[in-house]
mmCIF file of C-alpha atoms in Angstrom:
data_model
loop_
_atom_site.group_PDB
_atom_site.id
_atom_site.type_symbol
_atom_site.label_atom_id
_atom_site.label_comp_id
_atom_site.label_asym_id
_atom_site.label_seq_id
_atom_site.Cartn_x
_atom_site.Cartn_y
_atom_site.Cartn_z
ATOM 1 C CA MET A 238 7.881 119.010 -41.368
ATOM 2 C CA VAL A 239 10.464 121.145 -39.332
ATOM 3 C CA LYS A 240 9.965 120.590 -35.479
ATOM 4 C CA GLU A 241 9.945 123.285 -33.153
ATOM 5 C CA GLN A 242 13.610 124.165 -33.447
ATOM 6 C CA LYS A 243 14.580 122.724 -29.899
ATOM 7 C CA ALA A 244 18.365 122.937 -29.988
ATOM 8 C CA LEU A 245 20.886 120.199 -28.779
ATOM 9 C CA ALA A 246 24.255 121.478 -27.481
ATOM 10 C CA CYS A 247 27.224 119.163 -27.620
ATOM 11 C CA MET A 248 30.623 119.996 -26.241
ATOM 12 C CA LEU A 249 33.499 118.073 -27.084
ATOM 13 C CA PHE A 250 36.971 117.863 -25.115
ATOM 14 C CA SER A 251 39.114 115.498 -26.655
ATOM 15 C CA GLY A 252 40.818 115.401 -29.724
ATOM 16 C CA PRO A 253 39.970 113.112 -32.936
ATOM 17 C CA TYR A 254 41.207 109.590 -33.275
ATOM 18 C CA GLY A 255 42.644 109.482 -29.690
ATOM 19 C CA SER A 256 39.449 108.346 -28.430
ATOM 20 C CA GLN A 257 35.956 107.386 -29.922
ATOM 21 C CA ASP A 258 34.162 110.464 -28.548
ATOM 22 C CA ALA A 259 34.575 112.931 -31.363
ATOM 23 C CA ASP A 260 32.802 110.003 -33.451
ATOM 24 C CA ILE A 261 29.997 109.372 -30.855
ATOM 25 C CA MET A 262 29.330 113.003 -30.390
ATOM 26 C CA ALA A 263 29.405 113.537 -34.503
ATOM 27 C CA ARG A 264 26.862 110.687 -35.027
ATOM 28 C CA ILE A 265 24.647 111.959 -32.303
ATOM 29 C CA ALA A 266 24.650 115.537 -33.584
ATOM 30 C CA GLU A 267 24.019 114.556 -37.452
ATOM 31 C CA ARG A 268 21.005 112.207 -36.170
ATOM 32 C CA ALA A 269 19.597 114.849 -34.144
ATOM 33 C CA LEU A 270 20.018 117.265 -37.211
ATOM 34 C CA ASP A 271 18.104 114.413 -39.456
ATOM 35 C CA MET A 272 15.253 114.482 -36.880
ATOM 36 C CA GLY A 273 14.896 117.917 -37.192
ATOM 37 C CA TYR A 274 16.451 119.587 -34.059
ATOM 38 C CA GLY A 275 18.965 122.289 -34.043
ATOM 39 C CA VAL A 276 22.299 121.498 -33.392
ATOM 40 C CA LYS A 277 25.067 123.730 -31.644
ATOM 41 C CA ILE A 278 28.804 122.167 -31.103
ATOM 42 C CA PHE A 279 31.414 123.654 -28.909
ATOM 43 C CA LEU A 280 34.893 122.289 -29.518
ATOM 44 C CA TYR A 281 36.695 122.952 -26.240
ATOM 45 C CA GLY A 282 40.167 121.750 -24.916
ATOM 46 C CA ASP A 283 41.706 119.016 -27.015
ATOM 47 C CA GLY A 284 38.384 118.975 -28.745
ATOM 48 C CA VAL A 285 39.672 121.934 -31.169
ATOM 49 C CA HIS A 286 41.811 119.670 -33.037
ATOM 50 C CA ALA A 287 38.542 118.224 -34.510
ATOM 51 C CA GLN A 288 38.498 121.410 -36.847
ATOM 52 C CA MET A 289 41.761 120.551 -38.499
ATOM 53 C CA SER A 290 41.426 120.676 -41.824
ATOM 54 C CA GLY A 291 42.638 117.907 -44.133
ATOM 55 C CA GLN A 292 42.046 115.130 -41.961
ATOM 56 C CA ARG A 293 42.862 111.858 -43.531
ATOM 57 C CA PRO A 294 42.318 108.722 -41.386
ATOM 58 C CA LYS A 295 43.147 105.586 -43.218
ATOM 59 C CA ALA A 296 40.740 103.355 -41.057
ATOM 60 C CA PHE A 297 38.951 105.570 -38.545
ATOM 61 C CA PHE A 298 35.724 107.540 -38.810
ATOM 62 C CA ASN A 299 36.618 110.642 -40.454
ATOM 63 C CA VAL A 300 35.651 113.430 -37.905
ATOM 64 C CA GLY A 301 36.840 116.582 -40.146
ATOM 65 C CA ASP A 302 34.063 114.955 -42.851
ATOM 66 C CA ALA A 303 31.518 114.604 -40.077
ATOM 67 C CA LEU A 304 31.853 118.185 -38.862
ATOM 68 C CA GLU A 305 31.695 119.499 -42.487
ATOM 69 C CA ARG A 306 28.411 117.386 -43.219
ATOM 70 C CA ILE A 307 26.952 118.501 -39.730
ATOM 71 C CA ALA A 308 27.671 122.181 -40.799
ATOM 72 C CA LYS A 309 26.034 121.790 -44.289
ATOM 73 C CA LYS A 310 22.710 120.508 -42.524
ATOM 74 C CA GLY A 311 22.422 123.611 -40.411
ATOM 75 C CA GLY A 312 24.427 122.799 -37.322
ATOM 76 C CA ASN A 313 26.228 125.614 -35.579
ATOM 77 C CA ILE A 314 29.935 125.077 -35.028
ATOM 78 C CA LYS A 315 32.298 127.002 -32.954
ATOM 79 C CA SER A 316 35.576 126.220 -31.147
ATOM 80 C CA CYS A 317 37.244 128.189 -28.205
ATOM 81 C CA VAL A 318 39.648 130.878 -29.370
ATOM 82 C CA ARG A 319 41.908 130.399 -26.457
ATOM 83 C CA CYS A 320 42.314 126.737 -26.801
ATOM 84 C CA SER A 321 42.646 127.033 -30.690
ATOM 85 C CA GLU A 322 45.335 129.698 -30.113
ATOM 86 C CA ALA A 323 47.198 127.674 -27.643
ATOM 87 C CA ARG A 324 47.336 124.842 -30.239
ATOM 88 C CA GLY A 325 48.575 127.003 -32.937
ATOM 89 C CA TYR A 326 45.483 127.428 -35.004
ATOM 90 C CA LEU A 327 45.371 131.287 -35.484
ATOM 91 C CA ASP A 328 46.933 133.151 -37.951
ATOM 92 C CA GLY A 329 45.132 136.577 -37.593
ATOM 93 C CA GLY A 330 42.458 138.734 -35.437
ATOM 94 C CA TYR A 331 38.850 138.603 -35.498
ATOM 95 C CA ASP A 332 36.797 138.691 -38.649
ATOM 96 C CA ASP A 333 33.939 140.865 -38.171
ATOM 97 C CA ASP A 334 32.228 139.804 -41.298
ATOM 98 C CA ASN A 335 32.722 136.106 -40.850
ATOM 99 C CA GLU A 336 32.239 136.396 -37.178
ATOM 100 C CA ARG A 337 35.249 134.117 -36.213
ATOM 101 C CA TYR A 338 39.023 134.443 -35.757
ATOM 102 C CA ILE A 339 41.202 133.924 -38.397
ATOM 103 C CA SER A 340 42.644 130.521 -39.117
ATOM 104 C CA SER A 341 43.996 128.980 -42.481
ATOM 105 C CA LYS A 342 44.400 125.427 -40.732
ATOM 106 C CA SER A 343 40.665 125.358 -39.493
ATOM 107 C CA LEU A 344 37.524 123.683 -41.531
ATOM 108 C CA ASP A 345 35.367 126.485 -43.070
ATOM 109 C CA ALA A 346 32.600 124.457 -41.353
ATOM 110 C CA VAL A 347 34.145 125.556 -37.491
ATOM 111 C CA ARG A 348 33.953 129.487 -36.271
ATOM 112 C CA ILE A 349 36.666 130.099 -33.824
ATOM 113 C CA TYR A 350 35.093 132.259 -31.033
ATOM 114 C CA SER A 351 35.458 132.918 -27.433
ATOM 115 C CA LEU A 352 34.318 130.949 -24.799
ATOM 116 C CA TYR A 353 30.913 133.015 -24.722
ATOM 117 C CA GLY A 354 29.884 131.411 -27.862
ATOM 118 C CA PHE A 355 29.561 128.199 -25.652
ATOM 119 C CA ILE A 356 27.967 129.885 -22.539
ATOM 120 C CA ASP A 357 25.303 131.617 -25.310
ATOM 121 C CA MET A 358 24.789 127.842 -26.376
ATOM 122 C CA ILE A 359 24.132 126.624 -22.775
ATOM 123 C CA LYS A 360 21.702 129.465 -22.305
ATOM 124 C CA ASP A 361 19.659 128.575 -25.697
ATOM 125 C CA ALA A 362 20.115 124.899 -25.501
ATOM 126 C CA HIS A 363 17.198 122.330 -24.754
ATOM 127 C CA THR A 364 19.744 119.995 -23.669
ATOM 128 C CA ILE A 365 23.580 119.681 -23.150
ATOM 129 C CA LEU A 366 25.476 116.510 -23.691
ATOM 130 C CA THR A 367 29.297 116.609 -23.190
ATOM 131 C CA PHE A 368 31.736 113.975 -24.716
ATOM 132 C CA GLY A 369 35.367 113.437 -23.856
ATOM 133 C CA SER A 370 35.443 115.717 -20.721
ATOM 134 C CA THR A 371 35.198 113.164 -18.060
ATOM 135 C CA MET B 228 7.397 110.749 -12.830
ATOM 136 C CA LYS B 229 10.615 112.485 -13.413
ATOM 137 C CA LYS B 230 13.106 111.252 -15.870
ATOM 138 C CA VAL B 231 17.204 111.301 -15.523
ATOM 139 C CA CYS B 232 19.021 110.103 -18.690
ATOM 140 C CA MET B 233 22.761 109.522 -18.405
ATOM 141 C CA LEU B 234 25.299 108.788 -21.353
ATOM 142 C CA ILE B 235 28.388 106.998 -20.298
ATOM 143 C CA THR B 236 31.066 106.392 -22.995
ATOM 144 C CA LYS B 237 34.040 105.401 -20.276
ATOM 145 C CA PRO B 238 35.024 101.581 -19.568
ATOM 146 C CA PRO B 239 33.790 100.522 -15.742
ATOM 147 C CA HIS B 240 36.771 99.470 -13.976
ATOM 148 C CA SER B 241 38.980 102.697 -14.402
ATOM 149 C CA GLY B 242 38.023 105.479 -12.326
ATOM 150 C CA GLU B 243 35.038 105.957 -10.066
ATOM 151 C CA GLY B 244 32.556 106.285 -13.196
ATOM 152 C CA ALA B 245 30.560 102.953 -12.722
ATOM 153 C CA GLU B 246 30.430 103.658 -8.907
ATOM 154 C CA ARG B 247 29.303 107.242 -9.181
ATOM 155 C CA LEU B 248 26.930 106.389 -11.992
ATOM 156 C CA CYS B 249 25.037 103.589 -10.007
ATOM 157 C CA GLY B 250 25.453 105.707 -6.744
ATOM 158 C CA ILE B 251 23.264 108.394 -8.393
ATOM 159 C CA SER B 252 21.158 105.931 -10.184
ATOM 160 C CA ALA B 253 19.941 104.246 -6.930
ATOM 161 C CA HIS B 254 19.457 107.743 -5.254
ATOM 162 C CA ALA B 255 17.229 108.586 -8.498
ATOM 163 C CA ARG B 256 15.298 105.426 -7.975
ATOM 164 C CA ALA B 257 14.582 105.864 -4.583
ATOM 165 C CA GLY B 258 13.457 109.314 -5.008
ATOM 166 C CA GLY B 259 10.957 108.014 -7.482
ATOM 167 C CA MET B 260 12.521 108.927 -10.305
ATOM 168 C CA GLU B 261 12.563 107.131 -13.639
ATOM 169 C CA VAL B 262 16.507 106.237 -14.685
ATOM 170 C CA VAL B 263 17.910 105.490 -18.092
ATOM 171 C CA ILE B 264 21.681 104.792 -18.552
ATOM 172 C CA TYR B 265 22.859 104.661 -22.319
ATOM 173 C CA LEU B 266 26.089 102.576 -22.706
ATOM 174 C CA ILE B 267 28.041 103.769 -25.835
ATOM 175 C CA GLY B 268 31.579 103.196 -27.149
ATOM 176 C CA ASP B 269 33.717 101.913 -24.086
ATOM 177 C CA GLY B 270 30.777 102.523 -21.878
ATOM 178 C CA VAL B 271 29.216 99.248 -23.091
ATOM 179 C CA LEU B 272 31.896 97.191 -21.195
ATOM 180 C CA CYS B 273 29.780 97.906 -18.292
ATOM 181 C CA ALA B 274 27.309 95.458 -19.609
ATOM 182 C CA LYS B 275 29.557 92.564 -19.720
ATOM 183 C CA ARG B 276 27.958 89.748 -18.050
ATOM 184 C CA ASN B 277 29.188 88.029 -14.611
ATOM 185 C CA GLN B 278 31.765 90.822 -13.814
ATOM 186 C CA THR B 279 32.483 90.640 -10.026
ATOM 187 C CA GLY B 280 33.574 93.256 -7.623
ATOM 188 C CA HIS B 281 31.985 96.449 -7.322
ATOM 189 C CA VAL B 282 31.275 97.266 -11.060
ATOM 190 C CA GLY B 283 29.294 93.713 -11.207
ATOM 191 C CA HIS B 284 27.687 94.569 -7.982
ATOM 192 C CA HIS B 285 26.729 98.049 -9.382
ATOM 193 C CA VAL B 286 25.423 97.016 -12.367
ATOM 194 C CA GLN B 287 23.412 94.292 -11.213
ATOM 195 C CA THR B 288 21.992 96.449 -8.239
ATOM 196 C CA ALA B 289 21.126 99.284 -10.899
ATOM 197 C CA LEU B 290 19.218 96.522 -12.730
ATOM 198 C CA ALA B 291 17.436 95.093 -10.066
ATOM 199 C CA LYS B 292 16.290 98.534 -8.756
ATOM 200 C CA GLY B 293 14.776 99.310 -12.096
ATOM 201 C CA VAL B 294 16.962 101.234 -13.881
ATOM 202 C CA GLU B 295 16.715 100.878 -17.620
ATOM 203 C CA VAL B 296 19.912 100.117 -19.259
ATOM 204 C CA VAL B 297 20.479 100.527 -23.011
ATOM 205 C CA ALA B 298 23.588 99.705 -24.664
ATOM 206 C CA SER B 299 24.811 100.338 -28.607
ATOM 207 C CA ARG B 300 24.062 97.032 -30.045
ATOM 208 C CA ASP B 301 27.042 98.162 -32.643
ATOM 209 C CA ASP B 302 29.484 98.783 -29.837
ATOM 210 C CA LEU B 303 28.695 95.247 -28.026
ATOM 211 C CA LEU B 304 28.975 93.468 -31.206
ATOM 212 C CA ALA B 305 32.157 95.153 -32.359
ATOM 213 C CA ARG B 306 33.960 94.496 -29.393
ATOM 214 C CA GLY B 307 32.789 90.808 -29.900
ATOM 215 C CA LEU B 308 30.437 90.717 -26.884
ATOM 216 C CA ALA B 309 27.108 88.831 -28.014
ATOM 217 C CA GLU B 310 24.008 88.698 -26.764
ATOM 218 C CA THR B 311 24.601 85.889 -24.313
ATOM 219 C CA GLN B 312 27.626 87.559 -23.042
ATOM 220 C CA VAL B 313 25.672 90.640 -21.619
ATOM 221 C CA GLU B 314 24.024 91.054 -18.469
ATOM 222 C CA PRO B 315 20.354 90.251 -18.518
ATOM 223 C CA GLY B 316 17.856 93.150 -18.620
ATOM 224 C CA VAL B 317 20.458 95.181 -20.572
ATOM 225 C CA GLU B 318 18.500 96.139 -23.543
ATOM 226 C CA MET B 319 20.653 96.314 -27.061
ATOM 227 C CA VAL B 320 19.687 98.862 -29.442
ATOM 228 C CA GLU B 321 20.602 99.391 -33.205
ATOM 229 C CA ASP B 322 19.930 102.974 -33.495
ATOM 230 C CA ILE B 323 21.163 104.204 -30.278
ATOM 231 C CA GLU B 324 21.883 107.610 -31.903
ATOM 232 C CA GLY B 325 17.937 107.989 -32.639
ATOM 233 C CA ARG B 326 17.266 106.479 -28.969
ATOM 234 C CA ILE B 327 19.234 108.994 -27.072
ATOM 235 C CA VAL B 328 18.324 112.032 -29.190
ATOM 236 C CA THR B 329 14.557 111.171 -28.562
ATOM 237 C CA ASP B 330 14.827 110.411 -24.979
ATOM 238 C CA VAL B 331 17.018 113.862 -24.299
ATOM 239 C CA MET B 332 14.945 115.821 -26.488
ATOM 240 C CA GLU B 333 11.574 115.061 -25.530
ATOM 241 C CA HIS B 334 11.182 112.923 -22.337
ATOM 242 C CA ALA B 335 14.134 113.610 -19.881
ATOM 243 C CA ASP B 336 14.059 115.941 -17.061
ATOM 244 C CA ARG B 337 17.611 115.881 -16.453
ATOM 245 C CA VAL B 338 20.299 114.942 -18.933
ATOM 246 C CA ILE B 339 24.039 113.695 -17.558
ATOM 247 C CA SER B 340 26.792 112.740 -19.809
ATOM 248 C CA TRP B 341 30.085 111.470 -18.341
ATOM 249 C CA MET C 281 18.046 133.176 -14.823
ATOM 250 C CA LYS C 282 19.450 130.012 -16.237
ATOM 251 C CA HIS C 283 21.564 127.934 -13.529
ATOM 252 C CA ILE C 284 24.361 125.547 -14.485
ATOM 253 C CA ILE C 285 26.130 122.976 -12.495
ATOM 254 C CA VAL C 286 29.918 122.528 -12.999
ATOM 255 C CA GLU C 287 30.909 119.148 -12.137
ATOM 256 C CA LEU C 288 34.710 118.546 -11.540
ATOM 257 C CA SER C 289 36.285 115.523 -11.025
ATOM 258 C CA HIS C 290 39.867 115.509 -12.200
ATOM 259 C CA PRO C 291 42.972 117.121 -10.075
ATOM 260 C CA PRO C 292 43.944 120.529 -10.720
ATOM 261 C CA PHE C 293 47.358 121.259 -12.427
ATOM 262 C CA GLY C 294 47.724 117.796 -14.130
ATOM 263 C CA HIS C 295 44.817 117.976 -16.534
ATOM 264 C CA GLU C 296 43.014 120.934 -18.438
ATOM 265 C CA HIS C 297 39.783 119.780 -17.296
ATOM 266 C CA THR C 298 40.006 121.899 -14.191
ATOM 267 C CA PHE C 299 40.821 124.880 -15.798
ATOM 268 C CA ALA C 300 38.182 124.399 -18.615
ATOM 269 C CA GLY C 301 35.578 123.746 -16.040
ATOM 270 C CA LEU C 302 36.551 126.958 -14.038
ATOM 271 C CA TYR C 303 36.703 128.945 -16.848
ATOM 272 C CA VAL C 304 32.802 127.807 -18.194
ATOM 273 C CA ALA C 305 31.727 128.925 -14.355
ATOM 274 C CA THR C 306 33.462 132.270 -14.346
ATOM 275 C CA ALA C 307 32.086 133.166 -18.057
ATOM 276 C CA SER C 308 28.707 132.045 -17.019
ATOM 277 C CA LEU C 309 28.639 134.223 -13.927
ATOM 278 C CA SER C 310 29.499 136.963 -15.859
ATOM 279 C CA LYS C 311 26.907 136.491 -18.457
ATOM 280 C CA ALA C 312 24.330 136.645 -15.434
ATOM 281 C CA MET C 313 23.603 132.910 -14.836
ATOM 282 C CA ASP C 314 23.514 131.156 -11.438
ATOM 283 C CA VAL C 315 26.405 128.656 -11.103
ATOM 284 C CA THR C 316 27.020 125.697 -8.938
ATOM 285 C CA VAL C 317 30.647 124.376 -8.831
ATOM 286 C CA LEU C 318 30.769 120.545 -7.589
ATOM 287 C CA LEU C 319 34.222 119.424 -6.693
ATOM 288 C CA ARG C 320 34.270 115.684 -6.409
ATOM 289 C CA GLY C 321 37.189 112.941 -6.454
ATOM 290 C CA ASP C 322 40.443 114.452 -6.932
ATOM 291 C CA ALA C 323 38.862 117.864 -7.976
ATOM 292 C CA VAL C 324 38.624 118.515 -4.068
ATOM 293 C CA TYR C 325 42.394 119.912 -4.609
ATOM 294 C CA THR C 326 41.079 122.688 -6.937
ATOM 295 C CA ALA C 327 40.121 124.668 -3.734
ATOM 296 C CA MET C 328 43.527 123.881 -1.502
ATOM 297 C CA LYS C 329 44.593 127.176 -0.281
ATOM 298 C CA GLY C 330 48.175 128.078 0.318
ATOM 299 C CA GLN C 331 49.112 127.496 -3.452
ATOM 300 C CA VAL C 332 52.711 129.059 -3.786
ATOM 301 C CA GLU C 333 52.902 130.897 -7.047
ATOM 302 C CA PRO C 334 51.654 127.939 -9.445
ATOM 303 C CA GLN C 335 52.155 130.484 -12.422
ATOM 304 C CA ARG C 336 55.787 131.113 -11.853
ATOM 305 C CA LEU C 337 56.660 127.839 -10.374
ATOM 306 C CA ILE C 338 54.991 125.473 -12.776
ATOM 307 C CA ALA C 339 53.529 127.872 -15.432
ATOM 308 C CA LEU C 340 49.740 127.167 -14.639
ATOM 309 C CA PRO C 341 47.136 129.531 -13.112
ATOM 310 C CA PRO C 342 46.020 129.198 -9.649
ATOM 311 C CA THR C 343 42.890 127.299 -9.094
ATOM 312 C CA GLU C 344 42.714 128.785 -5.551
ATOM 313 C CA GLN C 345 42.608 132.380 -6.990
ATOM 314 C CA GLN C 346 39.852 131.041 -9.556
ATOM 315 C CA VAL C 347 37.652 129.350 -6.844
ATOM 316 C CA GLU C 348 37.896 132.769 -4.748
ATOM 317 C CA ASP C 349 36.788 134.598 -8.012
ATOM 318 C CA ILE C 350 33.936 132.544 -8.294
ATOM 319 C CA LEU C 351 32.942 132.834 -4.976
ATOM 320 C CA ALA C 352 33.166 136.725 -5.203
ATOM 321 C CA LEU C 353 31.109 136.512 -8.560
ATOM 322 C CA GLY C 354 28.321 134.692 -6.240
ATOM 323 C CA GLY C 355 28.797 131.401 -7.426
ATOM 324 C CA ARG C 356 28.203 128.447 -5.147
ATOM 325 C CA VAL C 357 31.438 126.112 -4.627
ATOM 326 C CA ILE C 358 30.798 122.541 -2.921
ATOM 327 C CA ALA C 359 33.184 119.974 -1.997
ATOM 328 C CA GLU C 360 32.205 116.416 -1.576
ATOM 329 C CA ALA C 361 32.689 115.259 1.927
ATOM 330 C CA HIS C 362 33.730 111.484 1.150
ATOM 331 C CA SER C 363 36.074 112.941 -1.268
ATOM 332 C CA MET C 364 37.748 115.037 1.109
ATOM 333 C CA GLU C 365 37.840 112.461 4.181
ATOM 334 C CA VAL C 366 39.476 109.546 2.041
ATOM 335 C CA ARG C 367 42.215 112.308 0.862
ATOM 336 C CA GLY C 368 43.105 113.441 4.496
ATOM 337 C CA LEU C 369 41.539 116.848 3.752
ATOM 338 C CA GLY C 370 39.571 119.034 6.252
ATOM 339 C CA PRO C 371 37.610 121.897 5.551
ATOM 340 C CA GLU C 372 40.218 124.434 7.193
ATOM 341 C CA GLU C 373 42.836 123.322 4.105
ATOM 342 C CA LEU C 374 40.320 124.740 1.601
ATOM 343 C CA VAL C 375 39.366 128.381 0.455
ATOM 344 C CA GLU C 376 36.878 129.788 2.788
ATOM 345 C CA GLY C 377 33.465 129.833 1.600
ATOM 346 C CA ILE C 378 33.443 126.231 0.288
ATOM 347 C CA GLU C 379 30.476 124.214 1.442
ATOM 348 C CA VAL C 380 30.855 120.403 2.246
ATOM 349 C CA LEU C 381 28.067 118.347 1.111
ATOM 350 C CA SER C 382 27.567 114.563 1.716
ATOM 351 C CA THR C 383 27.265 112.292 -1.662
ATOM 352 C CA GLN C 384 23.628 112.207 -1.080
ATOM 353 C CA GLU C 385 23.273 115.968 -1.214
ATOM 354 C CA ILE C 386 25.470 116.236 -4.191
ATOM 355 C CA HIS C 387 22.786 113.662 -5.731
ATOM 356 C CA ASP C 388 19.946 115.367 -5.021
ATOM 357 C CA LEU C 389 21.354 118.427 -6.223
ATOM 358 C CA LEU C 390 22.659 116.799 -9.671
ATOM 359 C CA LEU C 391 19.464 115.294 -10.297
ATOM 360 C CA ASN C 392 16.960 118.192 -9.293
ATOM 361 C CA GLU C 393 18.741 121.750 -9.065
ATOM 362 C CA GLY C 394 19.612 123.991 -12.108
ATOM 363 C CA ASP C 395 18.984 123.560 -15.689
ATOM 364 C CA HIS C 396 22.105 121.936 -17.088
ATOM 365 C CA VAL C 397 24.990 119.864 -15.702
ATOM 366 C CA VAL C 398 28.299 120.185 -17.555
ATOM 367 C CA ALA C 399 30.760 117.476 -16.381
ATOM 368 C CA PHE C 400 34.456 117.770 -16.824
#
């Protein structure tokens, strides 16, 4: 049933809740996974706030929960280390075993990584969609 | 025929978005390309009927030139825009995510999201 | 070799978008990709020359230097003629090596060149 693993890469540049972009990206990414495509997501700029653990919006679409579902379904989610460090997410160096920078504030579903993580996604992706960046 | 798919999540009257989108659409049509614009989130406001000024002109011109405009039905209805308030020719789609994924992964030669 | 087009539309300094796009361009070049940077709308200010120590004065990196680095690494940087004209900008005010193209030429590039477009 698995289609040829063509990958859809998504970049999110705006934070959750401030705009609908994170919701839109998460819905498209999850739909792509359900349809049998590979999905890679890069959180960039304020988009890294989507990695915050413990998100509890009262009436809005829960972006954190959506990212966890996406990761469980096989989506590969990375966030920019430079943007994450600037916004206070880091509390350790690079963890070789788990291939991510250490952060107690970030969801397990998201790996904090260098910008080259996004460049590799661009290289491998069949299609790139960007959200919240214009 | 080459196909270009463009996704827009921004409202039409702020910034240069609608003008730029319609400019490149007209250019692609003139060059013989198939063009699909997906309106999602605030982007669906581009589909409001009877808009005047440059935005109305651009949307109507794009449709007249054969640009396919596909809008998220849920985003329209949630904003109080029923089918009668949407520019004729705009297609309202319930499974907009499925439509976008299929098109950008299987049919598009070029994808741009703004 | 993969070729990406990075389209910038925001003015530099006031928003992070420009820096984010320029970092993607530089990182892509260092990973042996072809890169074309398009400066449209207020993003034409990204390539202003004569920026006076932005790092010291407003604690932000000089985009002039970043544009020069991209050109030195073999990237193309293109400014939209119409965007420059309406802002009263002449080519002599921009970093040397920038190409100035018409909107039609930029549309052709966005539709037909490269593998992916990433817009900021």
